Tab-separated table of C-alpha atoms in Angstrom:
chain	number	residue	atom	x	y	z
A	1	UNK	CA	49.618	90.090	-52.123
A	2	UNK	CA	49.934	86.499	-52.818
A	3	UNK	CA	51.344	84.247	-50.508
A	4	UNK	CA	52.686	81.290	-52.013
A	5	UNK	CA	53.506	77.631	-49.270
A	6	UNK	CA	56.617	75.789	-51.253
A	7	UNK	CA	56.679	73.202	-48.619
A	8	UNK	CA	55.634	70.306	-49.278
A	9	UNK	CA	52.424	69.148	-47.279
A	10	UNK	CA	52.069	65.511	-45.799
A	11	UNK	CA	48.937	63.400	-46.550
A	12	UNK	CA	47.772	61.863	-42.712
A	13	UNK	CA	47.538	58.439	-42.376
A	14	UNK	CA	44.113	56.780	-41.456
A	15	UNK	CA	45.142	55.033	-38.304
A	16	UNK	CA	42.573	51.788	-39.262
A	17	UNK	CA	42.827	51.015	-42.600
A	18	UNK	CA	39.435	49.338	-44.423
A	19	UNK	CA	41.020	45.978	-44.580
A	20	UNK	CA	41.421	45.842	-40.526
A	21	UNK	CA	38.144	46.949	-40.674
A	22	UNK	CA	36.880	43.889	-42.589
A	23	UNK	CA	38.644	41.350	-40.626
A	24	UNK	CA	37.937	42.862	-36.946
A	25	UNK	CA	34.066	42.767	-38.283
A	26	UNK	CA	35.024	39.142	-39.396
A	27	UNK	CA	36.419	38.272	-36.370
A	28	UNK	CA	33.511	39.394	-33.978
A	29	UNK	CA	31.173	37.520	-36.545
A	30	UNK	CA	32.926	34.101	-36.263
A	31	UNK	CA	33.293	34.684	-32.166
A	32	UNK	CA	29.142	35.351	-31.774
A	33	UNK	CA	28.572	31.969	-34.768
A	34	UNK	CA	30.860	29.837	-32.572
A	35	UNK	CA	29.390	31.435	-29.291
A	36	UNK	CA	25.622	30.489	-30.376
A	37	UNK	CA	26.957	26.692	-31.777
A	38	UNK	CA	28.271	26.303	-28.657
A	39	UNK	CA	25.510	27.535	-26.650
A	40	UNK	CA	23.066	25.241	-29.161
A	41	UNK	CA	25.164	22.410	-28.388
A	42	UNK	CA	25.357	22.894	-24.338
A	43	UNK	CA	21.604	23.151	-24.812
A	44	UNK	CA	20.939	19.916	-26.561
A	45	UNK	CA	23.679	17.875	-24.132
A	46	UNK	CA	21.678	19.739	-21.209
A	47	UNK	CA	18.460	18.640	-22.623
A	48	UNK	CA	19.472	14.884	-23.239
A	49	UNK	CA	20.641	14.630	-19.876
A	50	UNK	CA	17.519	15.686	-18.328
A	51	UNK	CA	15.962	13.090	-20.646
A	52	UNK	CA	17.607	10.891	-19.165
A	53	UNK	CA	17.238	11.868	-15.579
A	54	UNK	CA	13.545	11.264	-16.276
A	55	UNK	CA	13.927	7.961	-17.549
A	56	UNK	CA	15.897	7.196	-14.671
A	57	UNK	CA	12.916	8.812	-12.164
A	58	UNK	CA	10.384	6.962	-13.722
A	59	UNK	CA	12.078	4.025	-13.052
A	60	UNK	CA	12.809	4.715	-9.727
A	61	UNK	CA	9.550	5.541	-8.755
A	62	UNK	CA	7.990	2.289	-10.145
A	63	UNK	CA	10.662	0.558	-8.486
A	64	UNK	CA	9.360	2.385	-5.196
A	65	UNK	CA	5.575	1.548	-6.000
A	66	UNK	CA	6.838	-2.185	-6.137
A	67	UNK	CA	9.090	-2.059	-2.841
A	68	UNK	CA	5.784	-0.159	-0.932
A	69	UNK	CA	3.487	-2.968	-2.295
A	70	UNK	CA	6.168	-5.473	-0.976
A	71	UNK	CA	6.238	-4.009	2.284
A	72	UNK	CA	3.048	-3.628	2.786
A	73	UNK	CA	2.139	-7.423	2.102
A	74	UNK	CA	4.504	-8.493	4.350
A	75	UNK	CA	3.210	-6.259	6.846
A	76	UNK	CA	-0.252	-8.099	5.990
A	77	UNK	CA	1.972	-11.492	6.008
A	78	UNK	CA	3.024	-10.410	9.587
A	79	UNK	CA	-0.034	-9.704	11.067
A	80	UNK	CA	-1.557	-13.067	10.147
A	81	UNK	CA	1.373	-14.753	11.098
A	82	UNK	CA	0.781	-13.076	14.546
A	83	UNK	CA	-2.424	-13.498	14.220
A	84	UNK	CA	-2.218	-17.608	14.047
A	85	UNK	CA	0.775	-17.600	16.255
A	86	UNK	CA	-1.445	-16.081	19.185
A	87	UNK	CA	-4.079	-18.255	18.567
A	88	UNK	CA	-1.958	-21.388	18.556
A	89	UNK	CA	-0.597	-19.948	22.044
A	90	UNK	CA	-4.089	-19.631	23.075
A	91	UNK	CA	-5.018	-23.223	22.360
A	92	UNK	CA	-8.460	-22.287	21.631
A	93	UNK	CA	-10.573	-25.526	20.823
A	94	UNK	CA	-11.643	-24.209	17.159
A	95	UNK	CA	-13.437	-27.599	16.405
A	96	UNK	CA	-15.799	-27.450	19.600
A	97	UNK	CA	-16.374	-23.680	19.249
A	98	UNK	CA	-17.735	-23.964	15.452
A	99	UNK	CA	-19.463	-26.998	17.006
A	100	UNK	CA	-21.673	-24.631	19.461
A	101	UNK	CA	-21.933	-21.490	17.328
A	102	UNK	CA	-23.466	-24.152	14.781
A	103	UNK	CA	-25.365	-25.861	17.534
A	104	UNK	CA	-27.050	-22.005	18.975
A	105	UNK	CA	-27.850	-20.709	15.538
A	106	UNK	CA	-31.426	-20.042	14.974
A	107	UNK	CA	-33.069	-21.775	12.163
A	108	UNK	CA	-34.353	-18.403	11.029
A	109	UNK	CA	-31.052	-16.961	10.991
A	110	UNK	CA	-28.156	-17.522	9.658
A	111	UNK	CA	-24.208	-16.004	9.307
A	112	UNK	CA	-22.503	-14.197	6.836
A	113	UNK	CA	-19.178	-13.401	8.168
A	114	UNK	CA	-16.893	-14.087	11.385
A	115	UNK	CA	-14.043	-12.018	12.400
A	116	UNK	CA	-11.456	-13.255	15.459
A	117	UNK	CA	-9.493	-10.364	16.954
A	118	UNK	CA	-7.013	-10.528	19.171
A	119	UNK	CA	-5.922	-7.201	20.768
A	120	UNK	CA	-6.866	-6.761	24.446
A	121	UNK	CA	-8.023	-10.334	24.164
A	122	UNK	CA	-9.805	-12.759	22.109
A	123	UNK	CA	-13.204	-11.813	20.467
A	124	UNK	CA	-15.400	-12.851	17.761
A	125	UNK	CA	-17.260	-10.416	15.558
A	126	UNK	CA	-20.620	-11.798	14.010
A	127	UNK	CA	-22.392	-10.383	11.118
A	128	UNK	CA	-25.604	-12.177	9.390
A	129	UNK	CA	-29.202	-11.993	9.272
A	130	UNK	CA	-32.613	-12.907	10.372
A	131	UNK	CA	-35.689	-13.392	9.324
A	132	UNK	CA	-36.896	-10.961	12.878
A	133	UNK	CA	-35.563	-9.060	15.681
A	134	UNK	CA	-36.811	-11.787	17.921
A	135	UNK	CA	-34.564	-14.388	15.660
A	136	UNK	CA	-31.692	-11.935	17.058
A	137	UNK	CA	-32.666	-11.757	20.375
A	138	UNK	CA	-32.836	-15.760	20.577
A	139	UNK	CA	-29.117	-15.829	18.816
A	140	UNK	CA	-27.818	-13.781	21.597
A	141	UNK	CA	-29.657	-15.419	24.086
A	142	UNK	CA	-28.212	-18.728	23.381
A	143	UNK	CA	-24.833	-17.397	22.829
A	144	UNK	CA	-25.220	-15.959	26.195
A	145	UNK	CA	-25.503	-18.978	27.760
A	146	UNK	CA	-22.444	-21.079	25.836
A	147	UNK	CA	-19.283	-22.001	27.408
A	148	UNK	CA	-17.100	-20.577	24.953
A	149	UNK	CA	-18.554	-17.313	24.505
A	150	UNK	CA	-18.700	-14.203	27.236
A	151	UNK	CA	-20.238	-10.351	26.990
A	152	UNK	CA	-22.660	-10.866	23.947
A	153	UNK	CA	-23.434	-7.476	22.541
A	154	UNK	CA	-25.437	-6.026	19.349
A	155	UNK	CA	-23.492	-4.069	17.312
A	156	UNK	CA	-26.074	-3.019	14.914
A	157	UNK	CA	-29.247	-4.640	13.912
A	158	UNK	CA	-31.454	-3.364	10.747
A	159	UNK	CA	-34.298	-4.245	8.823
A	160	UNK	CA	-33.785	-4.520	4.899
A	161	UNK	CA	-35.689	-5.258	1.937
A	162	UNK	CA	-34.632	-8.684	0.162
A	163	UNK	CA	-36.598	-8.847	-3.065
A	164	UNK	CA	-40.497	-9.219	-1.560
A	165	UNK	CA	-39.270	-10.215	1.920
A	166	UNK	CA	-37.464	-8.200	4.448
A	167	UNK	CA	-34.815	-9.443	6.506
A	168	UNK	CA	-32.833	-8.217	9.524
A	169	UNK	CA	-29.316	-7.457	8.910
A	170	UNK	CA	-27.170	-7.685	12.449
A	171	UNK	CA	-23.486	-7.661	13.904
A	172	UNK	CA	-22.682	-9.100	16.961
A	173	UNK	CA	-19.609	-9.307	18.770
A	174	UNK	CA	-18.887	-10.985	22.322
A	175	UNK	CA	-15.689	-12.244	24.126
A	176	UNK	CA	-14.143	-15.829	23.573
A	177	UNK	CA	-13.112	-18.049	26.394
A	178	UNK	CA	-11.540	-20.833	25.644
A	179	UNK	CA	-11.696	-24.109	27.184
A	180	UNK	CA	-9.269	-26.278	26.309
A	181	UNK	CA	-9.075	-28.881	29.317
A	182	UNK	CA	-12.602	-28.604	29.546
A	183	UNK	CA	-13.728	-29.328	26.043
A	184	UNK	CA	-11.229	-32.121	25.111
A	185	UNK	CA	-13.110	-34.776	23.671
A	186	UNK	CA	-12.498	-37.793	25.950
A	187	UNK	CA	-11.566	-40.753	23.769
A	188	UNK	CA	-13.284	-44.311	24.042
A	189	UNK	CA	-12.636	-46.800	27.050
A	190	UNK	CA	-9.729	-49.336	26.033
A	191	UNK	CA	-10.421	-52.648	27.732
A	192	UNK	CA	-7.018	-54.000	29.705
A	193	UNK	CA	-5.411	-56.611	27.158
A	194	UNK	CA	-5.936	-59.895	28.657
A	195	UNK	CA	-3.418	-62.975	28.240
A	196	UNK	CA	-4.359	-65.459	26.678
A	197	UNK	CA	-3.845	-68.648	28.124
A	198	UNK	CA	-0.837	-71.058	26.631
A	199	UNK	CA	-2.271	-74.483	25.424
């Protein structure tokens, strides 16, 4: 037997069609282009600004190199201005003082350097050479027995080779007494001005 459906069947509806399609696909394309342009561009503003951060730090820093350098010559400004400032409280007789160390300097020997410090008191570092140990010895012996000078001690003395000769390299330091009062030059006898009679 043949059965035979007269009613009429419905056709079902896609519930998308293939245009929607198309433009949701669109859509999600444009939203990941404009998400990587704007990710590109954060990256390059990011990137100049850190360019310029670094400009800035290397400025800075030289600026700081400068500022250290500054500080520390006034710091080396400071301590010679101490330096004098002490001595000038001391009123130590510089002129006689050269005067002997000139005066007790062996003729085979002879100075290189002289240091004055001033912390725990005045003293005078020495550094020259000789043409012996003995040359030392005298040195020290006749600084032993000046009025400026106190506590004569040998630092280091060595013998070294200068071209064919030899030579004895030494440092000496001792204390410093000055004298002021003592060692003021006293100036020249002034006769009394006499009147001369009125004609």
């Amino acid at each position: 037997m043949i059965r035979i459906n007269l009613l009429p069947q419905r056709s079902r509806r896609r519930l998308i069609p293939e245009s929607g399609v198309v433009l949701v696909a669109l859509l999600v394309i444009g939203a990941l282009a404009g998400s990587y342009s704007w990710a590109l561009w954060r990256n390059r503003q990011v990137a100049a600004q850190t360019a310029a951060i670094n400009q800035k730090l290397v400025v800075a820093r030289r600026q700081a190199a400068e500022v250290l350098a500054l500080e520390a010559t006034i710091a080396d400004l400071k301590a010679r201005e101490s330096l004098l400032q002490s001595l000038e409280a001391r009123q130590v007789p510089w002129p006689e003082m050269l005067t002997d160390l000139a005066g007790r300097t062996p003729r085979d020997a002879w100075l290189a350097t002289a240091a004055v410090n001033s912390s725990g008191g005045l003293s005078l570092a020495l550094q020259g050479s000789a043409l012996s140990f003995d040359a030392v010895a005298r040195f020290m012996t006749a600084l032993g027995g000046s009025p400026f000078y106190s506590d004569v001690s040998l630092q280091a003395a060595q013998r070294t080779a200068v071209g064919t000769a030899s030579a004895v390299q030494f440092g000496l330091s001792l204390s410093m007494r000055p004298l002021p009062s003592a060692t003021t030059p006293a100036g020249p006898a002034t006769k009394p001005a006499t009147k001369e009679p009125s004609r």
